Amino acid sequence: NAGVTQTPKFQVLKTGQSMTLQCAQDMNHNSMYWYRQDPGMGLRLIYYSASEGTTDKGEVPNGYNVSRLNKREFSLRLESAAPSQTSVYFCASSREGTSPAQHFGDGTRLSIL
Amino acid sequence: AQSVTQPDIHITVSEGASLELRCNYSYGATPYLFWYVQSPGQGLQLLLKYFSGDTLVQGIKGFEAEFKRSQSSFNLRKPSVHWSDAAEYFCAVAPFSGGYNKLIFGAGTRLAVHP
């Protein structure tokens, strides 16, 4: 009963390095999301994918790219990491329609030095 | 501007005491409303949700929340807190303008429980 799985759980990068965060869900959900969580700011939406083949910007998309690889997988890429991107990143998924409750993974803790 | 406000950053209660966490939102129409809980080092777990109908909703772990349209509030309550309830609690709304699929989160309330 995995739900939403994120890899890796922890990562340390140097400024300018690139990295892809992986997310997979096994609940047959259509919609997937990437958030970042910073102290005192709750969670902020980076990108989301309402369905396979579509992606849209959220509140804080700058410095990130996403790929909806298939219905199960939604990856987040940092092309040139910056210290301001140090954060905890969460992936989530939801069904469409009248039950938009989102299910979250356990997060990726990313530090940029 | 659209927003979700959790006025209390930190709350400390004694085990067995009652709890109320506040949440206010500002949107033109009634959005979908949620409360999530996050234990240290973990992801967010859905406690309860309100879509329509009865304004008092029951959730997991003995929590309930009441939607008050006139006050644009969705406060979370528990009659008797357990030490295991110590965590961070997030109120979230899914506004209609986002197709109900975009969640807007409050900044969170961190709950400490004294024995």
Short mmCIF file of C-alpha atoms in Angstrom, two decimals:
data_model
loop_
_atom_site.label_atom_id
_atom_site.label_comp_id
_atom_site.label_asym_id
_atom_site.label_seq_id
_atom_site.Cartn_x
_atom_site.Cartn_y
_atom_site.Cartn_z
CA ASN A 1 0.00 0.00 0.00
CA ALA A 2 2.68 2.49 -1.11
CA GLY A 3 0.54 5.51 -2.15
CA VAL A 4 2.92 8.28 -3.24
CA THR A 5 6.63 7.42 -3.31
CA GLN A 6 9.37 10.05 -3.57
CA THR A 7 13.05 9.51 -4.23
CA PRO A 8 15.53 10.40 -2.93
CA LYS A 9 14.61 11.20 0.67
CA PHE A 10 17.67 13.41 1.24
CA GLN A 11 20.10 15.16 -1.09
CA VAL A 12 22.86 17.71 -0.81
CA LEU A 13 23.88 19.62 -3.93
CA LYS A 14 26.38 22.30 -4.77
CA THR A 15 25.24 25.55 -6.36
CA GLY A 16 24.90 25.11 -10.11
CA GLN A 17 24.43 21.34 -10.05
CA SER A 18 21.34 19.77 -11.59
CA MET A 19 19.05 17.16 -10.14
CA THR A 20 15.76 15.40 -10.78
CA LEU A 21 13.37 14.49 -8.00
CA GLN A 22 11.22 11.48 -8.74
CA CYS A 23 7.62 10.83 -7.75
CA ALA A 24 5.36 7.86 -8.45
CA GLN A 25 1.83 7.05 -7.32
CA ASP A 26 0.00 3.74 -7.46
CA MET A 27 -3.55 4.99 -6.82
CA ASN A 28 -4.47 5.51 -10.49
CA HIS A 29 -4.85 9.25 -9.85
CA ASN A 30 -5.07 11.63 -12.79
CA SER A 31 -3.61 14.72 -11.13
CA MET A 32 -0.16 15.17 -9.61
CA TYR A 33 1.55 18.08 -7.89
CA TRP A 34 4.90 19.36 -6.66
CA TYR A 35 5.14 21.61 -3.60
CA ARG A 36 7.95 23.13 -1.61
CA GLN A 37 7.73 23.65 2.14
CA ASP A 38 9.68 26.40 3.85
CA PRO A 39 9.50 27.36 7.54
CA GLY A 40 6.59 29.66 8.34
CA MET A 41 5.21 29.55 4.80
CA GLY A 42 3.21 26.36 4.59
CA LEU A 43 3.34 24.54 1.27
CA ARG A 44 3.56 26.39 -2.03
CA LEU A 45 2.65 24.86 -5.35
CA ILE A 46 5.51 24.69 -7.87
CA TYR A 47 3.90 22.83 -10.78
CA TYR A 48 0.98 20.53 -11.27
CA SER A 49 -0.30 18.11 -13.88
CA ALA A 50 -4.06 17.85 -14.14
CA SER A 51 -3.81 14.78 -16.34
CA GLU A 52 -1.27 12.76 -18.29
CA GLY A 53 0.28 14.91 -20.98
CA THR A 54 -0.44 18.28 -19.39
CA THR A 55 1.54 20.45 -16.97
CA ASP A 56 0.94 23.95 -15.59
CA LYS A 57 2.78 26.44 -13.45
CA GLY A 58 1.84 26.96 -9.86
CA GLU A 59 2.74 29.77 -7.48
CA VAL A 60 6.56 29.41 -7.50
CA PRO A 61 7.69 27.78 -10.80
CA ASN A 62 10.89 29.74 -11.47
CA GLY A 63 14.02 27.59 -11.54
CA TYR A 64 12.11 24.32 -11.98
CA ASN A 65 10.90 22.10 -14.79
CA VAL A 66 8.60 19.10 -14.67
CA SER A 67 7.81 16.05 -16.75
CA ARG A 68 4.69 13.94 -16.54
CA LEU A 69 6.33 10.75 -17.76
CA ASN A 70 3.13 8.67 -17.66
CA LYS A 71 0.05 8.47 -15.47
CA ARG A 72 2.06 7.19 -12.50
CA GLU A 73 5.18 9.35 -12.59
CA PHE A 74 5.79 13.08 -12.27
CA SER A 75 9.37 14.36 -11.96
CA LEU A 76 10.74 17.74 -10.87
CA ARG A 77 14.06 19.00 -12.25
CA LEU A 78 16.38 21.68 -10.97
CA GLU A 79 18.61 22.63 -13.91
CA SER A 80 21.01 24.87 -11.98
CA ALA A 81 20.46 24.62 -8.24
CA ALA A 82 20.59 27.76 -6.10
CA PRO A 83 20.76 28.10 -2.30
CA SER A 84 17.24 29.62 -2.36
CA GLN A 85 15.97 26.24 -3.51
CA THR A 86 16.98 24.61 -0.24
CA SER A 87 13.67 23.25 0.96
CA VAL A 88 11.57 20.18 1.58
CA TYR A 89 9.80 19.07 -1.58
CA PHE A 90 6.54 17.18 -1.54
CA CYS A 91 4.78 15.35 -4.32
CA ALA A 92 1.04 14.74 -4.15
CA SER A 93 -1.68 13.18 -6.25
CA SER A 94 -5.47 13.34 -6.46
CA ARG A 95 -8.43 12.11 -8.44
CA GLU A 96 -10.29 14.60 -10.58
CA GLY A 97 -13.80 15.70 -9.98
CA THR A 98 -15.62 16.03 -6.70
CA SER A 99 -12.93 14.57 -4.45
CA PRO A 100 -9.82 16.70 -4.86
CA ALA A 101 -8.26 15.61 -1.57
CA GLN A 102 -4.56 15.21 -2.21
CA HIS A 103 -2.37 12.37 -1.01
CA PHE A 104 1.22 13.28 -0.14
CA GLY A 105 4.55 11.52 -0.24
CA ASP A 106 7.02 11.71 2.64
CA GLY A 107 9.10 14.44 1.05
CA THR A 108 12.62 15.05 -0.25
CA ARG A 109 14.88 17.16 1.93
CA LEU A 110 17.16 19.10 -0.39
CA SER A 111 20.08 21.28 0.67
CA ILE A 112 21.95 23.50 -1.78
CA LEU A 113 25.38 24.63 -0.60
CA ALA B 1 -6.09 38.83 -2.36
CA GLN B 2 -6.97 35.18 -1.89
CA SER B 3 -5.42 33.78 1.27
CA VAL B 4 -5.63 31.25 4.06
CA THR B 5 -4.78 32.45 7.56
CA GLN B 6 -3.88 30.37 10.57
CA PRO B 7 -3.48 33.02 13.27
CA ASP B 8 -1.68 30.80 15.79
CA ILE B 9 1.88 29.77 14.91
CA HIS B 10 2.40 27.74 18.09
CA ILE B 11 -0.08 26.31 20.57
CA THR B 12 0.68 24.37 23.73
CA VAL B 13 -1.97 22.37 25.55
CA SER B 14 -1.97 19.83 28.35
CA GLU B 15 -2.81 16.24 27.62
CA GLY B 16 -6.52 15.71 28.10
CA ALA B 17 -7.39 19.35 27.46
CA SER B 18 -9.58 20.47 24.59
CA LEU B 19 -8.13 21.98 21.43
CA GLU B 20 -9.26 24.47 18.82
CA LEU B 21 -7.08 25.50 15.88
CA ARG B 22 -8.27 28.47 13.88
CA CYS B 23 -8.42 28.87 10.12
CA ASN B 24 -9.84 31.75 8.07
CA TYR B 25 -9.93 32.07 4.31
CA SER B 26 -10.71 34.85 1.88
CA TYR B 27 -12.33 33.75 -1.36
CA GLY B 28 -15.37 34.93 -3.24
CA ALA B 29 -17.19 31.62 -3.18
CA THR B 30 -17.08 28.75 -0.73
CA PRO B 31 -14.08 26.64 -1.59
CA TYR B 32 -13.41 23.06 -0.66
CA LEU B 33 -11.78 23.01 2.79
CA PHE B 34 -9.25 20.63 4.33
CA TRP B 35 -7.20 20.03 7.43
CA TYR B 36 -3.92 18.12 7.16
CA VAL B 37 -1.53 16.98 9.88
CA GLN B 38 2.23 16.59 9.53
CA SER B 39 4.30 14.65 12.03
CA PRO B 40 8.03 15.41 12.17
CA GLY B 41 9.86 14.11 9.13
CA GLN B 42 6.68 12.90 7.51
CA GLY B 43 4.38 13.92 4.70
CA LEU B 44 0.94 15.42 5.17
CA GLN B 45 -1.99 13.25 6.18
CA LEU B 46 -5.58 14.28 5.53
CA LEU B 47 -7.58 14.70 8.75
CA LEU B 48 -10.90 15.80 7.27
CA LYS B 49 -12.51 17.71 4.44
CA TYR B 50 -15.60 19.80 3.75
CA PHE B 51 -17.23 19.96 0.35
CA SER B 52 -20.89 20.73 1.09
CA GLY B 53 -23.78 19.74 3.35
CA ASP B 54 -23.48 19.39 7.12
CA THR B 55 -21.16 22.13 8.34
CA LEU B 56 -19.76 19.97 11.15
CA VAL B 57 -17.47 17.32 9.70
CA GLN B 58 -15.85 14.42 11.47
CA GLY B 59 -12.36 13.25 10.68
CA ILE B 60 -9.82 10.71 11.74
CA LYS B 61 -8.13 10.53 15.15
CA GLY B 62 -11.14 12.10 16.91
CA PHE B 63 -10.89 15.48 15.18
CA GLU B 64 -13.81 17.53 13.90
CA ALA B 65 -14.14 20.86 12.14
CA GLU B 66 -16.94 23.34 11.71
CA PHE B 67 -17.47 25.45 8.61
CA LYS B 68 -18.95 28.89 9.32
CA ARG B 69 -19.76 30.72 6.10
CA SER B 70 -20.51 34.03 7.83
CA GLN B 71 -17.06 34.07 9.41
CA SER B 72 -15.17 32.43 6.50
CA SER B 73 -13.76 30.04 9.05
CA PHE B 74 -13.05 26.34 9.27
CA ASN B 75 -11.76 25.68 12.79
CA LEU B 76 -10.42 22.31 13.87
CA ARG B 77 -11.37 20.88 17.27
CA LYS B 78 -10.66 17.92 19.49
CA PRO B 79 -12.32 17.38 22.88
CA SER B 80 -9.35 15.69 24.56
CA VAL B 81 -5.82 15.93 23.22
CA HIS B 82 -3.40 12.98 23.38
CA TRP B 83 0.39 13.29 23.48
CA SER B 84 0.53 11.69 20.03
CA ASP B 85 -1.37 14.68 18.59
CA ALA B 86 1.77 16.82 18.84
CA ALA B 87 2.44 17.78 15.21
CA GLU B 88 1.98 20.61 12.75
CA TYR B 89 -1.50 21.25 11.41
CA PHE B 90 -2.28 22.86 8.08
CA CYS B 91 -5.54 24.30 6.87
CA ALA B 92 -5.97 24.29 3.10
CA VAL B 93 -8.55 25.44 0.59
CA ALA B 94 -9.24 24.41 -2.98
CA PRO B 95 -10.85 27.41 -4.65
CA PHE B 96 -13.27 26.96 -7.51
CA SER B 97 -11.13 29.22 -9.70
CA GLY B 98 -8.42 26.58 -9.62
CA GLY B 99 -10.84 23.92 -10.73
CA TYR B 100 -10.87 22.70 -7.15
CA ASN B 101 -7.57 20.96 -7.84
CA LYS B 102 -5.15 23.59 -6.56
CA LEU B 103 -4.61 23.63 -2.81
CA ILE B 104 -3.72 26.87 -1.06
CA PHE B 105 -2.17 26.23 2.36
CA GLY B 106 -2.03 28.27 5.51
CA ALA B 107 1.35 28.69 7.20
CA GLY B 108 0.55 26.00 9.76
CA THR B 109 0.07 25.73 13.52
CA ARG B 110 2.57 23.74 15.54
CA LEU B 111 0.94 21.93 18.46
CA ALA B 112 2.88 20.91 21.55
CA VAL B 113 1.28 18.67 24.18
CA HIS B 114 2.39 18.75 27.80
CA PRO B 115 2.02 15.56 29.85
#
